[in-house]
Short mmCIF file of C-alpha atoms in Angstrom, two decimals:
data_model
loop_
_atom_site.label_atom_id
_atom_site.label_comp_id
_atom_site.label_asym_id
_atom_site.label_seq_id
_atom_site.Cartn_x
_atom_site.Cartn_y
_atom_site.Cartn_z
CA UNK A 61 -7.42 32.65 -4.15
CA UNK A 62 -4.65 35.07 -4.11
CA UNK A 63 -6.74 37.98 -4.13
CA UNK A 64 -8.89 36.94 -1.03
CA UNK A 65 -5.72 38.31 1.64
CA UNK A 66 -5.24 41.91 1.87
CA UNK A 67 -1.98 41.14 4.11
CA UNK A 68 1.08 39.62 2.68
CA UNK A 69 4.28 37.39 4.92
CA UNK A 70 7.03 39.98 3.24
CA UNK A 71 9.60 36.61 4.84
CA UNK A 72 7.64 34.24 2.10
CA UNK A 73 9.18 33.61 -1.45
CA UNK A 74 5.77 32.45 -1.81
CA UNK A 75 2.82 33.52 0.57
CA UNK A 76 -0.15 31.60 1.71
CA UNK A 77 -2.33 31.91 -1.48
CA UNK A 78 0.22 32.82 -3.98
CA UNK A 79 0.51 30.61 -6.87
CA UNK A 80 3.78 29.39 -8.22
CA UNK A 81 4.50 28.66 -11.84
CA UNK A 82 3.45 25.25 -13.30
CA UNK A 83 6.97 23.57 -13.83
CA UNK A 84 8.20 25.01 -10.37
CA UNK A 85 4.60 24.55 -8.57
CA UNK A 86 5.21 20.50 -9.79
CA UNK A 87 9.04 20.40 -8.82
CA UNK A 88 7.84 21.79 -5.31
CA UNK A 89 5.25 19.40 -5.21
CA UNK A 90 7.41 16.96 -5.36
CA UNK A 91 9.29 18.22 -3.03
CA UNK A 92 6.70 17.69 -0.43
CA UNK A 93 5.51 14.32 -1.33
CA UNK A 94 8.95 12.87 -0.50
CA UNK A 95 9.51 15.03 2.64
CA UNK A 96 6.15 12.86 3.80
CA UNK A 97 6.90 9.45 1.91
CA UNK A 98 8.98 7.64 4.13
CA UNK A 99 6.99 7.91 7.17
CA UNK A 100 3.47 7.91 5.41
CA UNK A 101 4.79 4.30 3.59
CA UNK A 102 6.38 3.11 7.10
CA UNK A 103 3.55 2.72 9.14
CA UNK A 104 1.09 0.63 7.04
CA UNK A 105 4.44 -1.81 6.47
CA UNK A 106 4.85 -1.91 10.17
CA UNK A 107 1.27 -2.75 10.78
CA UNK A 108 1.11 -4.94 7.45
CA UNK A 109 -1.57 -3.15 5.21
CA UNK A 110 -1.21 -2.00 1.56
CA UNK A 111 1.52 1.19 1.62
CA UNK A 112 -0.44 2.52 -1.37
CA UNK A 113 -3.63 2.92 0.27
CA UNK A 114 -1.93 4.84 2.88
CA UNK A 115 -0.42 7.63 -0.39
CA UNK A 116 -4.16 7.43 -1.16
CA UNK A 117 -5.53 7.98 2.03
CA UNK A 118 -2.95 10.82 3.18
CA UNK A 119 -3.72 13.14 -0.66
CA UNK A 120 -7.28 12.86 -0.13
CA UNK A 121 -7.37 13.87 3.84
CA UNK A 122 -5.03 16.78 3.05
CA UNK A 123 -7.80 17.99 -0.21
CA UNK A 124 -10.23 17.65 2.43
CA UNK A 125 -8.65 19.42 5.43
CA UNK A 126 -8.09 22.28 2.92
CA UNK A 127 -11.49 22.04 2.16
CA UNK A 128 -12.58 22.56 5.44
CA UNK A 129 -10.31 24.91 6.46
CA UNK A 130 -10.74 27.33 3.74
CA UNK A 131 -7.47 26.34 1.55
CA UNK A 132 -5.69 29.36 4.19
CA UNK A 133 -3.34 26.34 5.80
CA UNK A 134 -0.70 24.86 4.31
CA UNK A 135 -0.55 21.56 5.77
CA UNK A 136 -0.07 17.86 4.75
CA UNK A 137 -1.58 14.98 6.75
CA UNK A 138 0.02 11.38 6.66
CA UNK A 139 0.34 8.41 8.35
CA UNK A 140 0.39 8.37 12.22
CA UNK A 141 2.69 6.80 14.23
CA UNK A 142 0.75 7.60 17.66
CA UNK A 143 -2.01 4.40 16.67
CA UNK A 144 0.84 1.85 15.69
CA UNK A 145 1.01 -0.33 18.53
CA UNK A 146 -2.36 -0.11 19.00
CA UNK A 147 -3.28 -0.90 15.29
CA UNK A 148 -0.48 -3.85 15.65
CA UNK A 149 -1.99 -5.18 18.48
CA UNK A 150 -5.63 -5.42 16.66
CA UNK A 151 -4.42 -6.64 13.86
CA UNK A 152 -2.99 -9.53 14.88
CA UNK A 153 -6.18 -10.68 16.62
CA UNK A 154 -8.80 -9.43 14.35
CA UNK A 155 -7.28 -8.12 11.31
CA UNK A 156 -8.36 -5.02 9.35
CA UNK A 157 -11.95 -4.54 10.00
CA UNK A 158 -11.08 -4.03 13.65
CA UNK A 159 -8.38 -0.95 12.63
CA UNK A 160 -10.96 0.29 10.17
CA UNK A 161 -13.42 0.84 13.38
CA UNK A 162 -10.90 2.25 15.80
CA UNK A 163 -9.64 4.71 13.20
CA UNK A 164 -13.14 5.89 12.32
CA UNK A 165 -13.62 6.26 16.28
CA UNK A 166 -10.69 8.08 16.59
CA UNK A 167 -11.53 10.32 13.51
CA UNK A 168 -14.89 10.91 15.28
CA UNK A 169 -13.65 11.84 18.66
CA UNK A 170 -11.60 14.54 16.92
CA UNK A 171 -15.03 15.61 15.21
CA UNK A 172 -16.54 15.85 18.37
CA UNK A 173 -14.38 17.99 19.91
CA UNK A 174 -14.61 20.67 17.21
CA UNK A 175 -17.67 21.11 17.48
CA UNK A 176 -17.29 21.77 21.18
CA UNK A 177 -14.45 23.93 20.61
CA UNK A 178 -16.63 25.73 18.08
CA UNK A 179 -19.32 26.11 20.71
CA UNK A 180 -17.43 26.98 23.94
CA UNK A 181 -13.49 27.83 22.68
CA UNK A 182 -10.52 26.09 22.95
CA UNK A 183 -9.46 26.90 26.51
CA UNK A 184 -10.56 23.85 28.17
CA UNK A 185 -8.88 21.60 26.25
CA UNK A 186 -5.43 22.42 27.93
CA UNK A 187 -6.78 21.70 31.18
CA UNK A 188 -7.72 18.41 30.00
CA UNK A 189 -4.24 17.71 28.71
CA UNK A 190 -1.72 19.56 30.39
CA UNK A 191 2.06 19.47 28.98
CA UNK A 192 2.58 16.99 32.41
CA UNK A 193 0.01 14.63 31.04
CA UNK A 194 0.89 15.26 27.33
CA UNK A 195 4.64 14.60 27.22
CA UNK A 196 4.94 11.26 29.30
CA UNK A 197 2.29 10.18 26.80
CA UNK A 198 3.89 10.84 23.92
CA UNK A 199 7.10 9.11 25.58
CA UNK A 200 4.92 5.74 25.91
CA UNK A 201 3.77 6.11 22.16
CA UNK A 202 7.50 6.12 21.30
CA UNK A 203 8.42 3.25 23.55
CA UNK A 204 6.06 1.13 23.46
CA UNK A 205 7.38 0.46 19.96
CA UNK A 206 10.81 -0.46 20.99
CA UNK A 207 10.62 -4.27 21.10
CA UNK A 208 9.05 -4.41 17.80
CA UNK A 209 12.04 -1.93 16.61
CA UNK A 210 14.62 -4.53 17.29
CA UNK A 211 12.68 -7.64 16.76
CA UNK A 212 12.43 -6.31 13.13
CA UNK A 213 16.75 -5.75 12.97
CA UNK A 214 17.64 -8.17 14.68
CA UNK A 215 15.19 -11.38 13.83
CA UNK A 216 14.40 -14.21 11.20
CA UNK A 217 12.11 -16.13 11.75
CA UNK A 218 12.06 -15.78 15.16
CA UNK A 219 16.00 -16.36 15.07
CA UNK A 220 18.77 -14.07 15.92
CA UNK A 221 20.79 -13.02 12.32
CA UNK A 222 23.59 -11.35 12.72
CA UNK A 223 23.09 -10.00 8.71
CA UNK A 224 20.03 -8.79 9.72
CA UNK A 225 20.87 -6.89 12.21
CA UNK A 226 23.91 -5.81 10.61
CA UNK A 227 21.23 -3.89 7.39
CA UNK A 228 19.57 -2.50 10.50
CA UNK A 229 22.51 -0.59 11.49
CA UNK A 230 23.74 0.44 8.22
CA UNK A 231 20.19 1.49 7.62
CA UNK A 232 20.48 4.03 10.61
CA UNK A 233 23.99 5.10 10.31
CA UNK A 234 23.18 5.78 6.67
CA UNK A 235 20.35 8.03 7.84
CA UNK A 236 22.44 9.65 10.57
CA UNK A 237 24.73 10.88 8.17
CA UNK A 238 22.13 11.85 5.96
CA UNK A 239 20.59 14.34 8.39
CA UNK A 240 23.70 15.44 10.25
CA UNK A 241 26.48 16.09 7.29
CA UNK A 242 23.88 17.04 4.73
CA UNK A 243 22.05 19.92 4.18
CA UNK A 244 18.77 21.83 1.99
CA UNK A 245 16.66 18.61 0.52
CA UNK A 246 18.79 15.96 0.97
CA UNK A 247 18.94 15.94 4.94
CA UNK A 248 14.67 16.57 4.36
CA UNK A 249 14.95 13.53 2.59
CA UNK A 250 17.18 11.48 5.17
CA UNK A 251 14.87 8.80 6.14
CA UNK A 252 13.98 7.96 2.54
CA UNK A 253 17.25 8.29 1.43
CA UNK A 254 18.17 6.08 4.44
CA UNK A 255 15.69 3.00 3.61
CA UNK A 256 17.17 3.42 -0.23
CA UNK A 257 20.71 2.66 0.81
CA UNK A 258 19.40 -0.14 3.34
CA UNK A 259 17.36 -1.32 0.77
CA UNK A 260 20.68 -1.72 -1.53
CA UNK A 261 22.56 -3.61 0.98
CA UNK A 262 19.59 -6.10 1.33
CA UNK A 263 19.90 -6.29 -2.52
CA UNK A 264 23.32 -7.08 -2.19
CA UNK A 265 23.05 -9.63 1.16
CA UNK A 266 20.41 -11.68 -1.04
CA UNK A 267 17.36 -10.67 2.02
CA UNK A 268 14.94 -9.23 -0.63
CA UNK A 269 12.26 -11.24 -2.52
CA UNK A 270 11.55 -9.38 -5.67
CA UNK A 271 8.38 -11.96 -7.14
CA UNK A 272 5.69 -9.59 -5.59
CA UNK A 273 7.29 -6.86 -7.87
CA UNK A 274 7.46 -9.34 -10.97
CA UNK A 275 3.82 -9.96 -10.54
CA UNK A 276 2.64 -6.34 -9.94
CA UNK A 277 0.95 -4.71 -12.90
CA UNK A 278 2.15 -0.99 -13.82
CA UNK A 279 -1.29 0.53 -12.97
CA UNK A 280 -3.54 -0.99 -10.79
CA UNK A 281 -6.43 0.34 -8.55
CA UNK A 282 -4.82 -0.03 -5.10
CA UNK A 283 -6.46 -2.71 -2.62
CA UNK A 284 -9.14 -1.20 -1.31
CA UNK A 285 -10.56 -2.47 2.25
CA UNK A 286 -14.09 -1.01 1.79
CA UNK A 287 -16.14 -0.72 4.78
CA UNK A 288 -19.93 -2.76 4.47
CA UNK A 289 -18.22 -3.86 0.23
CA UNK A 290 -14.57 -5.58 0.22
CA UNK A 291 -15.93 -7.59 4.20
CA UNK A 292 -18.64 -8.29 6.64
CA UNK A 293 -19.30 -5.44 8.74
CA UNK A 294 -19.18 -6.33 12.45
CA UNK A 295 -18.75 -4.62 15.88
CA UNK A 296 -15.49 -4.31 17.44
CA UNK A 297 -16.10 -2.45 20.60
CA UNK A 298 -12.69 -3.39 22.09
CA UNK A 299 -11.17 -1.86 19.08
CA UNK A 300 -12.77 1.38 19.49
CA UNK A 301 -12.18 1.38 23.28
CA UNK A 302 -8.87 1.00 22.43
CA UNK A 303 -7.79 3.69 19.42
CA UNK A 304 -10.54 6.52 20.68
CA UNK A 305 -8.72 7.82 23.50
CA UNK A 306 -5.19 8.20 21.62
CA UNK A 307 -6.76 10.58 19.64
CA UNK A 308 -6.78 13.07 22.22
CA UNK A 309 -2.94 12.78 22.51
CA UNK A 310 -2.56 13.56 18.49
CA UNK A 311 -4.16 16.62 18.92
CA UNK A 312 -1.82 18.27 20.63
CA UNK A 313 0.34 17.30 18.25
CA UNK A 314 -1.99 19.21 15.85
CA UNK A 315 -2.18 21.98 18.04
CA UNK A 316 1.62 22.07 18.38
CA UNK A 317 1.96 22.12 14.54
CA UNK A 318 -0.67 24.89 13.84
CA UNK A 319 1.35 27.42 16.09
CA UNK A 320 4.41 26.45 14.28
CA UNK A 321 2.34 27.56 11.04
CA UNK A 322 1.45 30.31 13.01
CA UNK A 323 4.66 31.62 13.25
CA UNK A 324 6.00 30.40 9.84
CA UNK A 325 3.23 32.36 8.02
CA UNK A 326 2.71 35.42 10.54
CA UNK A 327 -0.93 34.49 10.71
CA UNK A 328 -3.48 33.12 13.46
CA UNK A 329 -4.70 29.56 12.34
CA UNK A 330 -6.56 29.31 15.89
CA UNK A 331 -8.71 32.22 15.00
CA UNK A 332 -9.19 32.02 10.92
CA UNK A 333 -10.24 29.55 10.26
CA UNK A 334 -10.41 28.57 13.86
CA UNK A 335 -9.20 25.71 15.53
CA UNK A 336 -12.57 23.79 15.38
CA UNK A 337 -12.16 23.85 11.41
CA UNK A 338 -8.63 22.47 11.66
CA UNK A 339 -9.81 19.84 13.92
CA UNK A 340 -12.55 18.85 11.78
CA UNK A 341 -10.41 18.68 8.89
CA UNK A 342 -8.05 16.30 10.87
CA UNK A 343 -11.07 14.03 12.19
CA UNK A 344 -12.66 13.64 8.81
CA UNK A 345 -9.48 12.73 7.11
CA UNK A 346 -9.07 9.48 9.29
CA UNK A 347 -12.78 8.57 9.13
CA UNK A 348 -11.80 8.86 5.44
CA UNK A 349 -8.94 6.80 5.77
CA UNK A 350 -10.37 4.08 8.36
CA UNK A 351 -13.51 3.27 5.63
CA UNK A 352 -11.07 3.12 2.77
CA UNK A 353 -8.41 0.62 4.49
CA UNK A 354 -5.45 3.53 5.75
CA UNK A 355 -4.42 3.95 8.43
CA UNK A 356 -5.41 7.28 11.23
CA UNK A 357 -3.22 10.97 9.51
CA UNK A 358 -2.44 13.62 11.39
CA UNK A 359 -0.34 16.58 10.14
CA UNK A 360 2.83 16.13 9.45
CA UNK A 361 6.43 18.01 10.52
CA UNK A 362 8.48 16.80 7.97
CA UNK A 363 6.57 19.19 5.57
CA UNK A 364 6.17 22.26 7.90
CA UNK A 365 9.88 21.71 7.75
CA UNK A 366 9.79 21.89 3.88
CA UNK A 367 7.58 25.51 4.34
CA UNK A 368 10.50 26.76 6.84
CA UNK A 369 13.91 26.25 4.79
CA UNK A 370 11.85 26.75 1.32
CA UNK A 371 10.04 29.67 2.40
CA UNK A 372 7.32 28.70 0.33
CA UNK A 373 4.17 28.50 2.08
CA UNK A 374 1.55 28.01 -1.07
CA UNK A 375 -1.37 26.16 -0.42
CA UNK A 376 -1.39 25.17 -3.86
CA UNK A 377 2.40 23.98 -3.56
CA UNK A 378 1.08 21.45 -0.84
CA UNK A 379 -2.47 20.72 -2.29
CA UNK A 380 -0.30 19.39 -5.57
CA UNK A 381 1.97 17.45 -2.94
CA UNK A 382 -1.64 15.80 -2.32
CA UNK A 383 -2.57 15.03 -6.10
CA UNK A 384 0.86 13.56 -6.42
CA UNK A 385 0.09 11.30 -3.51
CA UNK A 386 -3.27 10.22 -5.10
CA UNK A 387 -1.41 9.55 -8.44
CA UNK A 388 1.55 7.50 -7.54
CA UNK A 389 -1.10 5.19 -5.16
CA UNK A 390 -2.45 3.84 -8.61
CA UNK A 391 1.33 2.81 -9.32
CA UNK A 392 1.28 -1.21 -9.31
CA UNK A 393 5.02 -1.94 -9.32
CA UNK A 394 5.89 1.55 -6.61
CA UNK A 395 3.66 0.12 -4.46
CA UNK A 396 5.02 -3.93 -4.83
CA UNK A 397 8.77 -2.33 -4.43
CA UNK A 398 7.85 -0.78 -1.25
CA UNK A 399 6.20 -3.84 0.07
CA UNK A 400 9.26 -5.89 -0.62
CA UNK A 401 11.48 -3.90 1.79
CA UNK A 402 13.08 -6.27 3.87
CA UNK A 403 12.10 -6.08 8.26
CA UNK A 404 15.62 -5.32 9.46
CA UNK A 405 15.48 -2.21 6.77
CA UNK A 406 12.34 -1.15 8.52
CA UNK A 407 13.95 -2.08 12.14
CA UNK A 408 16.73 0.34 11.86
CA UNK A 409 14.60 3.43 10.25
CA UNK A 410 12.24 2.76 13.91
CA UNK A 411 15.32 2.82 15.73
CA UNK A 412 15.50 6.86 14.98
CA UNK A 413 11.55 7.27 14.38
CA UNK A 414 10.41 5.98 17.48
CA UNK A 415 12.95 7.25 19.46
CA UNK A 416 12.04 10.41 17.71
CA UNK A 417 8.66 10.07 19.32
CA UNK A 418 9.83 10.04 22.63
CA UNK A 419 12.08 12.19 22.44
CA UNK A 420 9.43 14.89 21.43
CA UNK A 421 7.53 13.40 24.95
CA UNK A 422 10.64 14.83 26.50
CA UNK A 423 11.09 17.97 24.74
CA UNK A 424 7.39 19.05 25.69
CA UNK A 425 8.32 18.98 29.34
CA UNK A 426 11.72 20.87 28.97
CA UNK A 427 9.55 23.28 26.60
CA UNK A 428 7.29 23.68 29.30
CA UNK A 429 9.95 23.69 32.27
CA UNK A 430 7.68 21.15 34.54
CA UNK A 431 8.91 21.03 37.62
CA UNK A 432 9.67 17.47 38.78
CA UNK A 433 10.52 18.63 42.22
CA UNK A 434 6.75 18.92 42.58
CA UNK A 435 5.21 15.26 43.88
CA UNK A 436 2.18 16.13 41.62
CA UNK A 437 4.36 16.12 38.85
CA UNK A 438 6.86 13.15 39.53
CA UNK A 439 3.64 10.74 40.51
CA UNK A 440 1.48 11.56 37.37
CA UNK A 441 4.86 11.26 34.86
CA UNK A 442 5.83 8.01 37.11
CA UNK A 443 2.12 6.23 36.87
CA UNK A 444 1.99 7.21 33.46
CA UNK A 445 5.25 5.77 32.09
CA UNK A 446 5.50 2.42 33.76
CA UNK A 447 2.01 1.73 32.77
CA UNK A 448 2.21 2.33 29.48
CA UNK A 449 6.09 1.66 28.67
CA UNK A 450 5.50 -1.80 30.98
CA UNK A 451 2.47 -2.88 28.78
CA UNK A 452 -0.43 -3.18 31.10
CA UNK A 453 -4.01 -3.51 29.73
CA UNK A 454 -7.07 -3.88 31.43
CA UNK A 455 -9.06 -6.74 30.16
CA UNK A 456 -13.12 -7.40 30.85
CA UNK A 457 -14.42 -9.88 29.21
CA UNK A 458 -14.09 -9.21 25.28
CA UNK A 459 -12.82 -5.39 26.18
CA UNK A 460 -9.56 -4.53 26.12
CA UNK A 461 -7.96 -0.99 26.72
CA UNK A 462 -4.06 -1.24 25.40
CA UNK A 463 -1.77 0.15 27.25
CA UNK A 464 -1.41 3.02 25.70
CA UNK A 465 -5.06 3.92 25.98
CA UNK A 466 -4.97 2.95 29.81
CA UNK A 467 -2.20 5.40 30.05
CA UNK A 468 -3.63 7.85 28.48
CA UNK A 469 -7.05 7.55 30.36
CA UNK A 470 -5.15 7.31 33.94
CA UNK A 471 -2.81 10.18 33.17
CA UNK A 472 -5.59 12.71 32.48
CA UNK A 473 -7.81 11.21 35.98
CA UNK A 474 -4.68 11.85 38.09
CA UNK A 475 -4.31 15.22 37.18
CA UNK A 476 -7.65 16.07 37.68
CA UNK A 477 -8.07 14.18 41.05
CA UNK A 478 -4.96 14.81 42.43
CA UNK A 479 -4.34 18.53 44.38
CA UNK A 480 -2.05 21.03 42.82
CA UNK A 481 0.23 20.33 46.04
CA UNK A 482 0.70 17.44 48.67
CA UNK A 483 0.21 17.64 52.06
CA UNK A 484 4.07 17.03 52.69
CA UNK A 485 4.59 20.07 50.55
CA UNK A 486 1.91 22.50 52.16
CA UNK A 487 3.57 21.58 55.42
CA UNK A 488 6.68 22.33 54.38
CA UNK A 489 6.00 25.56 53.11
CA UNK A 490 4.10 26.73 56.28
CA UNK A 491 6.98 25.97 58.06
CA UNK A 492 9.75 27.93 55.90
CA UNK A 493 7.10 31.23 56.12
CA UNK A 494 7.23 30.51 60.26
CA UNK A 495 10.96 30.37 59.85
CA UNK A 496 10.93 33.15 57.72
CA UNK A 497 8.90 35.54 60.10
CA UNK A 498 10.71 34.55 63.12
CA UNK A 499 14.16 35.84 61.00
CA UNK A 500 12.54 38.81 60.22
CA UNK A 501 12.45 39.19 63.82
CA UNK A 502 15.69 38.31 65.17
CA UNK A 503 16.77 41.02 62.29
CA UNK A 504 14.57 43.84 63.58
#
């Protein structure tokens, strides 16, 4: 592949399609795999499905969004936190097979609109999703997640323990001061190295049950939830209703990380291989993952971090991050150790990732400089948050749109029904250009 570029990134160690040596291509692999492993690991524990069919899931998406994209982007795709309350919710009443059907959805609205983009361009897509619509959004997504943040520090068995909470906190100070007064891999590593320490607290406290890791064989094929083989297929329309539309608020997040690439790698993504391929990619990697048992990917910053302090931007570096993943799924007793993690561990690593998701919400609209002075602006952001941050649903019958969905679906109405400015507004600016003419006046 190296030959197929005549230009070269003269900022890379390693360009695009260069090919590093075999003990430092696997070192740098490595690398990778544990830049992505806390969060790809956290979100099938938060939603309670097998952690190693999420590793599985998340290196065979990435082999296939190189695929489709031409191996010229050097991405990884995990787990998504964007479908987690969502996924949550539908577990709870329905289990799997109704997660399995709103991932594929999702998967397939992303499919959908790639090959729109491919036939009419990529301009209308902003329109649909403005940064004003986009960045309350991605507040709710963060959010929305907060009560189940510190139900998992702070409760046992539905009771307050005070031990339990205190493992949360040490799990997120212990973090904290792995990203703030560490540098190079170790503060890319933070949240894993955060859950470790938690992890050995728990040990310590007696709050970890170690049988499921006992009973795990070394290798084993990981659990497998098969669409049509491993259960029944049947329709779950509210489940699709519900996952579909947040699919159109991860792809901005996959548009934001493509023009980070873009200026990492001094290349245009958006024009080769074109957006609709990186889409694609994207959509078919959670179809992929919703008829295996994973969970929804999208691509991931924690490794586009990697390619900025490294400077190494090989696909193959990344693509062997994705073989890695595959390999260590097949690991019996990895993927019985994660499981046995212990809730208030996972309760104070979501204290920083979800907040981390809202945060980025809020950074879109600095970013962006929107104007909350304009009523257009406050009411759409306003309408958008309490809704989805105050958990209202709209329920018909068997149908149910969470709130995140309803959100979603609301925010993007308002700003296409609503005028760019009130009437109040228009009023008000009429009557500063009268004032201002009748000064010109009194000047002359």
């Amino acid at each position: 592949m190296s030959g197929k570029e005549k230009f070269r990134n003269p900022e890379a160690i390693l360009d695009v399609y260069e090919k590093p040596e075999l003990g430092q291509g696997i070192l740098l692999s490595l690398q990778h795999m544990f830049a992505m492993f806390g969060s790809t690991v956290l979100v099938p524990i938060l939603i309670g499905i097998n952690p190693s069919i999420a590793l599985l899931s998340s290196g065979i998406g990435t082999l296939v969004h190189m695929i489709l994209t031409r191996f010229k982007i050097p991405a990884y795709l995990g787990s998504s936190f964007a479908f987690v309350a969502t996924m949550q919710a539908l577990m709870k009443a329905d289990g799997y097979p109704a997660v399995a059907q709103g991932a594929i959805a999702s998967g397939l609205v992303y499919v959908i609109v790639a090959l729109v983009i491919a036939k009419v361009g990529s301009g209308w897509v902003n329109k649909v999703l403005p940064p004003i619509v986009v960045g309350p959004i991605i507040i709710v997504i963060g959010l929305s997640l907060a009560t189940t943040a510190a139900n998992d520090a702070m409760m046992n068995h539905e009771k307050y323990d005070l031990t339990y909470f205190g493992v949360a906190i040490f799990t997120l100070v212990m973090t904290l001061i792995f990203q703030m007064c560490f540098k190079g891999f170790t503060s890319l590593v933070s949240i894993m190295l955060g859950i470790v320490c938690g992890y050995i607290l728990a040990c310590f406290l007696g709050i970890v049950d170690f049988s499921g890791v006992e009973k795990a064989a070394w290798f084993s094929m990981p659990s497998l939830d098969v669409m049509g083989i491993s259960y029944h297929f049947k329709w779950y329309p509210a489940a699709i209703l519900a996952m579909a539309p947040i699919a159109f608020v991860t792809m901005t997040e996959h548009m934001g990380h493509i023009m980070v690439l873009n200026s990492l790698t001094k290349r245009d993504f958006f024009k080769n291989p074109g957006l609709h391929r990186t889409m694609m990619g994207d959509g078919l990697s959670t179809i992929i993952a919703g008829f295996i048992g994973g969970p929804p990917t999208t691509s991931y910053g924690e490794n586009i971090g990697v390619l900025a302090m490294t400077k190494v931007h090989s696909v193959w570096v990344l693509a062997g991050a994705a073989v890695c993943a595959i390999v260590f799924s097949f690991v019996g007793k990895l993927a019985a150790l994660i499981e046995s993690i212990p809730m208030p561990v996972i309760g104070g690593i979501s204290f920083l990732l979800f907040g981390t998701i809202a945060s980025n919400g809020l950074k879109i609209l600095v970013d962006d400089q929107i104007d909350f002075g304009e009523k257009r602006n406050m009411l759409i952001a306003s309408v958008i948050l309490v809704i989805g941050i105050g958990g209202a649903y709209l329920q018909l019958g068997s149908f149910q749109l969470t709130s995140v969905a309803l959100s979603t679906i609301i925010g993007m109405l308002l700003n296409w029904l609503l005028p760019k400015k009130a009437a109040s507004e228009k009023a008000l600016e009429e009557k500063n250009k009268e004032k201002q003419k009748q000064d010109g006046k009194i000047y002359q």
